[in-house]
Tab-separated table of C-alpha atoms in Angstrom:
chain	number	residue	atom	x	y	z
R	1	UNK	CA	-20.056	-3.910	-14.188
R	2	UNK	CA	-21.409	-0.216	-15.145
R	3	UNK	CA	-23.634	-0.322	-12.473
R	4	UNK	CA	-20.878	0.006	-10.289
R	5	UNK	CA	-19.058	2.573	-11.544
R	6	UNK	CA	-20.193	5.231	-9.655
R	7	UNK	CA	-18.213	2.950	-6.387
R	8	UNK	CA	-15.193	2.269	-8.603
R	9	UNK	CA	-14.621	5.848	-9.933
R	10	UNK	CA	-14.534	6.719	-5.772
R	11	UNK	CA	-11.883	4.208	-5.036
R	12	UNK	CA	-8.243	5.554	-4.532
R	13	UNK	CA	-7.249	2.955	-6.575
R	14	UNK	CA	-9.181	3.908	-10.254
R	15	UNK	CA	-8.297	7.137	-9.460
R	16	UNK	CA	-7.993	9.358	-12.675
R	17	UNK	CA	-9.583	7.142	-14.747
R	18	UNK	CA	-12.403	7.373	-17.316
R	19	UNK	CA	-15.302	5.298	-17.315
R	20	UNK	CA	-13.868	2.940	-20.696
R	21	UNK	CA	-10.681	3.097	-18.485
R	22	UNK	CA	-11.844	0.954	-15.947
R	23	UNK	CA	-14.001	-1.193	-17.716
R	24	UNK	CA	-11.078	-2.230	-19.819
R	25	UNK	CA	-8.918	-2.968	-16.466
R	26	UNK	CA	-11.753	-4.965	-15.257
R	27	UNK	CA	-11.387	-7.117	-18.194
R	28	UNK	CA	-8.027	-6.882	-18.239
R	29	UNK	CA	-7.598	-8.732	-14.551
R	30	UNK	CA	-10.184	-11.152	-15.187
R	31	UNK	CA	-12.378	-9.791	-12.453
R	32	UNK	CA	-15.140	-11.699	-11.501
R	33	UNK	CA	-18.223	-10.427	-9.223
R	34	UNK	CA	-19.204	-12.431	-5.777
R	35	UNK	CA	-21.984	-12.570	-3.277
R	36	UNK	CA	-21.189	-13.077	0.031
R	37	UNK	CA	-23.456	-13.629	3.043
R	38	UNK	CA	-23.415	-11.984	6.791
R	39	UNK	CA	-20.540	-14.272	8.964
R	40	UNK	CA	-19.302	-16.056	5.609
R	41	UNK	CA	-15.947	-15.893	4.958
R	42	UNK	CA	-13.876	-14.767	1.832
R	43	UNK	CA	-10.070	-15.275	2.986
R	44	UNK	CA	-9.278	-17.361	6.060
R	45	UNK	CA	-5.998	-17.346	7.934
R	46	UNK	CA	-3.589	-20.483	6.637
R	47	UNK	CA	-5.473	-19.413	2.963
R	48	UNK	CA	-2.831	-18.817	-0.479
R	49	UNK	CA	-4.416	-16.455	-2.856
R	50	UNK	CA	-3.785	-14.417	-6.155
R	51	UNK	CA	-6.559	-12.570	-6.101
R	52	UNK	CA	-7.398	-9.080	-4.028
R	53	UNK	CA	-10.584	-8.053	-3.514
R	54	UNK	CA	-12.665	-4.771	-3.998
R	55	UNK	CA	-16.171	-4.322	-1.713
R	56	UNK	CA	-19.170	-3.002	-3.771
R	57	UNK	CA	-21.704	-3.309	-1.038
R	58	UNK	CA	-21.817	-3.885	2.226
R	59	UNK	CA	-18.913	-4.050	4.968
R	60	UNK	CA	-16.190	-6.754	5.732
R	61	UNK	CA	-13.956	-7.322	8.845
R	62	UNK	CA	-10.086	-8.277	8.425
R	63	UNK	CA	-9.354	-10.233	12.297
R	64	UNK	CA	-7.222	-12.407	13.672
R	65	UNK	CA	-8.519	-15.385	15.762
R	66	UNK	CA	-6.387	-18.167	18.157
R	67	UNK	CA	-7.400	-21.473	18.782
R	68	UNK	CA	-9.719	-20.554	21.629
R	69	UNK	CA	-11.536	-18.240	19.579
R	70	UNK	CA	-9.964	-14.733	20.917
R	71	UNK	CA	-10.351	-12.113	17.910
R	72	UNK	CA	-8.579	-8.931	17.023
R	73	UNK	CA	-10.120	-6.857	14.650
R	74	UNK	CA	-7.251	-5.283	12.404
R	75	UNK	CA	-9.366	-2.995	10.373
R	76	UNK	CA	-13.255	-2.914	8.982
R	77	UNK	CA	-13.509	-2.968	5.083
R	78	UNK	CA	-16.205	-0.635	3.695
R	79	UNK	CA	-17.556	-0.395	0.155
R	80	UNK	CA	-15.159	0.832	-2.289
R	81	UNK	CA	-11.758	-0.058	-0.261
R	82	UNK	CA	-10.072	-3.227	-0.882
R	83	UNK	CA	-8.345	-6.062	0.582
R	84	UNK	CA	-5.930	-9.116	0.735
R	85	UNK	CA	-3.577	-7.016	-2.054
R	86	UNK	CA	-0.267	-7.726	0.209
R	87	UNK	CA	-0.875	-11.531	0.084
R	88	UNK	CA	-2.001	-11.802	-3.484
R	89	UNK	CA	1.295	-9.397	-4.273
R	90	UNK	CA	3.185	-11.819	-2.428
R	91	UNK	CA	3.384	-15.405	-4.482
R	92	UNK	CA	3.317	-17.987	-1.884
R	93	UNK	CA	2.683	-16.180	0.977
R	94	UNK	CA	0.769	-17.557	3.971
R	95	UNK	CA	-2.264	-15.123	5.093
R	96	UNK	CA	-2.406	-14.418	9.042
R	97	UNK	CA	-5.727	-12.716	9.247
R	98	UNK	CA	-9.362	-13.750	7.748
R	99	UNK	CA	-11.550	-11.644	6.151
R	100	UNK	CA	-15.237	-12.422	6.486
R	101	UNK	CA	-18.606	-10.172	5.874
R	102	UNK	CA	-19.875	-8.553	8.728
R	103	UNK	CA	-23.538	-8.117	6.267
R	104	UNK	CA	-24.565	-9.442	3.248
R	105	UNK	CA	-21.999	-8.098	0.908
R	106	UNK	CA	-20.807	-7.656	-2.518
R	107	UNK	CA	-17.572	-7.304	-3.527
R	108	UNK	CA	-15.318	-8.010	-7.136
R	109	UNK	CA	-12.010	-10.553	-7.287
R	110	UNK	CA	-9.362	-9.066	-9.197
R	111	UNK	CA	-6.283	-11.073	-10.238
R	112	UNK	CA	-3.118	-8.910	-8.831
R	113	UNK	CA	-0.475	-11.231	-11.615
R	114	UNK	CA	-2.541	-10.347	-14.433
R	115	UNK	CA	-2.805	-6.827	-12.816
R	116	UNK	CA	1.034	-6.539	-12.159
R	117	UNK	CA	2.093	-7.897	-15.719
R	118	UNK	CA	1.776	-5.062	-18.230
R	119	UNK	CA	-0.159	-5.684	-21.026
R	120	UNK	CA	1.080	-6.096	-24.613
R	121	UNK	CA	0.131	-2.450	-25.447
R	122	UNK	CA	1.521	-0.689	-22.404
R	123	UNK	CA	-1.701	1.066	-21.915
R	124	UNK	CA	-1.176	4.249	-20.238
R	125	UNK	CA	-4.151	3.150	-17.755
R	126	UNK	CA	-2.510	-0.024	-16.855
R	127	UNK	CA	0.516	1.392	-15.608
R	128	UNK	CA	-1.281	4.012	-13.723
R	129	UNK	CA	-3.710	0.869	-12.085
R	130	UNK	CA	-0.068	0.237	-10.739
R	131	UNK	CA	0.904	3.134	-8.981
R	132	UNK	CA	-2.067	3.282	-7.749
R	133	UNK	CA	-1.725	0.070	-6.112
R	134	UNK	CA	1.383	0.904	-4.802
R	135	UNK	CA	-0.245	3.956	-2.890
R	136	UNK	CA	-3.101	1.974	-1.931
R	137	UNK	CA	-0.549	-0.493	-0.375
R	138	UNK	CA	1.072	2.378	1.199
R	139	UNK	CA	-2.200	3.526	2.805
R	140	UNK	CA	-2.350	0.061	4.301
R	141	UNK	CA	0.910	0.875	5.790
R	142	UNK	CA	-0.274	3.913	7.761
R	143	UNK	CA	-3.192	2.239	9.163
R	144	UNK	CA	-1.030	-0.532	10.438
R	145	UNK	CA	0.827	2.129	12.054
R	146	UNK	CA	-1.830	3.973	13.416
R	147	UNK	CA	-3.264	0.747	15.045
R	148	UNK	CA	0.111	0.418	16.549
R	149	UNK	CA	0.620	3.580	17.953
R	150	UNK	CA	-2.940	2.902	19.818
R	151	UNK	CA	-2.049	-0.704	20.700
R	152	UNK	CA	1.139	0.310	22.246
R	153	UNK	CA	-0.763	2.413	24.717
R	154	UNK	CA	-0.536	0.707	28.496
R	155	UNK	CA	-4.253	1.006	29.992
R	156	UNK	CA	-7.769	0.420	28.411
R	157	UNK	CA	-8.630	4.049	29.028
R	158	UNK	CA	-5.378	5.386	27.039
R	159	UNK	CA	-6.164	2.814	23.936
R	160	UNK	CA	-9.102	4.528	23.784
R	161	UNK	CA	-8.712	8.178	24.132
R	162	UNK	CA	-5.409	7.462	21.478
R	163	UNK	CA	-8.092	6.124	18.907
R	164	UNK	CA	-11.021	8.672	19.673
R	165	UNK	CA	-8.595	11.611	19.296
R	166	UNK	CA	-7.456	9.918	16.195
R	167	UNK	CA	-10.883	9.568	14.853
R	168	UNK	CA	-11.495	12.836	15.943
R	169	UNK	CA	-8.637	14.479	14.217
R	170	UNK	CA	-9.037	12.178	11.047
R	171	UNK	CA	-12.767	13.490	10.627
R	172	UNK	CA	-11.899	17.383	11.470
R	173	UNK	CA	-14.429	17.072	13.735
R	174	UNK	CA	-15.432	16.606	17.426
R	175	UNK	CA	-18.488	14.608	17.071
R	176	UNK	CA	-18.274	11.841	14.542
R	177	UNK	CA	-19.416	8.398	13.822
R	178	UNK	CA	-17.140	5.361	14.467
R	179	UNK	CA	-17.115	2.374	12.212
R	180	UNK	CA	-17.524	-0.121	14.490
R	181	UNK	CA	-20.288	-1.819	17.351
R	182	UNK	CA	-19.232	-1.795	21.160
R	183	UNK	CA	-17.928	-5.393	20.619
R	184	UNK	CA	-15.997	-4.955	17.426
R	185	UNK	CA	-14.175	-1.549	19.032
R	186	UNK	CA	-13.192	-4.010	22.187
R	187	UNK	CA	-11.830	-6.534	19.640
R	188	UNK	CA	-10.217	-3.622	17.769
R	189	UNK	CA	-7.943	-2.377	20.588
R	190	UNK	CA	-7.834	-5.849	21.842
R	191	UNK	CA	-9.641	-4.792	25.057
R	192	UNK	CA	-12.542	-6.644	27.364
R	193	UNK	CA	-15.571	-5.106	26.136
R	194	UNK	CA	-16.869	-5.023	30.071
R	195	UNK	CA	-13.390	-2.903	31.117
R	196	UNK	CA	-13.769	-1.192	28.214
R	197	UNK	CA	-17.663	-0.528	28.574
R	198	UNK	CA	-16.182	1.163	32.212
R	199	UNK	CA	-14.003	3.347	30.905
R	200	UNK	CA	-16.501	4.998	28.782
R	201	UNK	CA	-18.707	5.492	31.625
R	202	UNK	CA	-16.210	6.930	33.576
R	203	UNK	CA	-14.668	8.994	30.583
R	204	UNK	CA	-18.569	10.407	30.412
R	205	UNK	CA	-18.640	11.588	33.902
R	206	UNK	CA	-15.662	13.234	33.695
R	207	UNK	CA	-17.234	15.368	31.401
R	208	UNK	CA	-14.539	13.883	27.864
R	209	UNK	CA	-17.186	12.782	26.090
R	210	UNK	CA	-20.647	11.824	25.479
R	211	UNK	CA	-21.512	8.178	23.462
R	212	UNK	CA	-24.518	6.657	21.871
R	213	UNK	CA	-24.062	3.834	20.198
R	214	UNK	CA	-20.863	4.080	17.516
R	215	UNK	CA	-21.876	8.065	17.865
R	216	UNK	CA	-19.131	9.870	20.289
R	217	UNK	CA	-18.885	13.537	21.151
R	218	UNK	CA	-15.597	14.586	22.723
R	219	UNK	CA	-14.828	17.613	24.841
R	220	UNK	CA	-11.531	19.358	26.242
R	221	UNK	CA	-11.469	19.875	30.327
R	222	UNK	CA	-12.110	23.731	29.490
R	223	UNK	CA	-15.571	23.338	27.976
């Protein structure tokens, strides 16, 4: 696991912890390394599990997807953020999304009971592992929100001016990089990619942006 530890260390949720630190909470939580493969998946909606997971390499995609194959993308998972804590937090709970690899990918299982029980010695580092998890879960929270407050918007055109400003804002910037392809942005604000494919054309000869790819540019009416 050392050769990771330049990822962990970055992760909100080792935060302020030394390098013997983590390595003992690794033990401590039984974590286990996986592979995973482009398109396989690692949590499936329906699934029960205890463990959360941590991404090392590589990028995941939390979505939810009907019967007839319609998907919403709830969030994209990059390396060094984590996923599927709620559920594994939650004993017996049902999970309503799927998680599966949108590249080759490697990520590391950690067991959230083992995590949440204190060990015999009350190590100072465990108990800090746990409020950090309890600020990762609120960052969760605030992403939920903010895919809310751009869901809630009426028209393909306002979805995505809500989440470009966002971006925009998020970045402190007015030309950024998005994480996600034309098609995964669609799923994302639960638009048609061809209305939504429109809108940026239009938005780009009004003179509000310029796009290349998940590149976007943004501009105020006065420039």
């Amino acid at each position: 696991m050392k050769k990771y530890l330049c990822i962990l260390k970055k992760s909100p949720f080792f935060q302020g912890m030394t390098d013997e630190e983590i390595l003992s909470i690794l033990q401590c939580v039984d974590a286990r390394y996986r592979s995973v493969k482009n398109g396989e998946y690692i949590f499936q909606i329906g699934d029960h599990t205890t463990e959360m997971g941590l991404v090392l390499s590589g990028s995941l995609l939390a979505v939810q997807e009907d019967l007839w194959g319609r998907r919403n993308i709830i969030t994209k998972i990059n390396a060094g953020d984590f996923f599927g804590e709620p559920y594994a937090a939650t004993p017996g709970s049902v999970l309503n999304v799927s998680v599966v690899a949108c590249e080759d990918c490697e990520i590391l299982m950690l067991n959230v009971s083992r995590l949440l029980t204190v060990c015999p010695t009350a190590c100072t580092h465990h108990n800090r592992l746990i409020r950090n998890l309890v600020s990762v879960l609120a960052g969760k929270v605030l992403l939920f929100n903010e895919k809310v407050s751009h869901m809630s918007k009426r028209t393909t055109r306002e979805k995505l001016l809500s989440y470009l400003s966002s971006e925009s804002i998020k970045q402190g910037k007015r030309s950024f990089f998005i994480p996600f392809d034309r098609q995964q942005l669609a799923d994302y604000l639960c638009v048609e990619r061809a209305a939504m494919s429109a809108e940026l054309s239009k938005l780009k000869k009004e003179g509000l942006l310029n796009t290349s790819r998940n590149y976007f540019e943004l501009y105020t009416q006065k420039e």
